[in-house]
């Protein structure tokens, strides 16, 4: 039993030294901050306008679902607005996390 324990300890020591070995650099160059191409300010202005417009559309979508819920409730109608609200809130969540998602890929 002690020989088995000694071999396990020896193997774990070798594994620890193997895992703790320094990792060589991957060879990917560090491009730093880079320089924006000409006209980048205009593109960023358009992206800000699009983000603002989509935010307004998300708020309008929530208002639209609320209006449909109120109208259907006054008519004594259905209760399947959770699906529409889920889609609108999903869009809001995607909009809110868009910069983080893009940052993860860049």
XYZ file of C-alpha atoms in Angstrom:
106
model
C 0.000 0.000 0.000
C 2.813 2.421 0.803
C 4.402 1.793 -2.626
C 1.131 2.759 -4.278
C 0.879 5.895 -2.146
C 4.496 6.826 -2.969
C 3.869 6.448 -6.710
C 0.720 8.585 -6.513
C 2.599 11.311 -4.632
C 5.433 11.184 -7.184
C 2.954 11.454 -10.063
C 1.167 14.389 -8.431
C 4.506 16.185 -7.905
C 5.407 15.714 -11.577
C 1.946 16.905 -12.633
C 2.295 20.008 -10.452
C 5.655 20.863 -12.023
C 4.256 20.284 -15.528
C 1.215 22.492 -14.954
C 3.258 25.246 -13.309
C 5.657 25.497 -16.284
C 5.615 28.940 -17.941
C 3.560 29.232 -21.110
C 5.527 30.503 -24.124
C 4.158 33.629 -25.842
C 1.599 32.966 -28.570
C 3.295 35.195 -31.137
C 0.311 37.524 -31.551
C 1.598 41.090 -31.926
C 0.387 43.795 -29.581
C -1.201 46.422 -31.812
C -1.841 48.815 -28.948
C -4.640 51.327 -29.188
C -4.271 51.746 -32.919
C -5.353 54.778 -34.886
C -8.878 55.447 -36.066
C -9.302 55.679 -39.854
C -10.419 58.929 -41.469
C -14.158 59.471 -41.104
C -14.413 57.398 -37.928
C -16.137 60.245 -36.090
C -18.981 60.236 -38.624
C -19.384 56.480 -38.239
C -19.476 56.790 -34.449
C -22.097 59.538 -34.741
C -24.270 57.245 -36.877
C -23.812 54.374 -34.392
C -24.872 56.654 -31.524
C -27.991 57.651 -33.486
C -28.812 54.001 -34.165
C -28.333 53.099 -30.496
C -30.596 55.973 -29.455
C -33.247 54.995 -32.009
C -33.219 51.361 -30.905
C -33.538 52.444 -27.267
C -36.609 54.505 -28.169
C -38.037 51.520 -30.070
C -37.512 49.251 -27.040
C -39.386 51.689 -24.801
C -42.128 51.975 -27.435
C -42.303 48.175 -27.591
C -42.872 47.956 -23.845
C -45.586 50.628 -24.130
C -47.141 48.706 -27.025
C -47.319 45.471 -25.056
C -48.800 47.352 -22.094
C -51.439 48.936 -24.366
C -52.390 45.554 -25.844
C -52.656 44.121 -22.339
C -54.955 46.972 -21.261
C -57.186 46.698 -24.320
C -57.485 42.912 -24.058
C -58.161 43.153 -20.323
C -60.950 45.665 -20.864
C -62.482 43.303 -23.446
C -62.093 40.348 -21.107
C -59.611 38.748 -23.477
C -56.444 36.705 -23.490
C -53.478 36.564 -21.241
C -50.695 35.595 -23.636
C -48.829 38.885 -23.586
C -45.911 37.406 -21.680
C -44.451 36.168 -24.963
C -44.533 39.642 -26.526
C -43.140 41.204 -23.369
C -40.406 38.549 -23.323
C -39.359 39.433 -26.867
C -39.289 43.146 -26.092
C -37.321 42.655 -22.865
C -34.939 40.325 -24.718
C -34.322 43.075 -27.253
C -33.719 45.550 -24.427
C -31.253 43.160 -22.821
C -29.437 42.662 -26.119
C -29.267 46.415 -26.649
C -27.925 46.983 -23.154
C -25.208 44.374 -23.537
C -24.273 45.155 -27.154
C -21.100 47.060 -26.312
C -19.930 44.252 -24.021
C -20.625 41.620 -26.686
C -18.711 43.588 -29.326
C -15.870 44.203 -26.870
C -15.582 40.457 -26.259
C -15.089 39.780 -29.966
C -12.717 42.682 -30.574
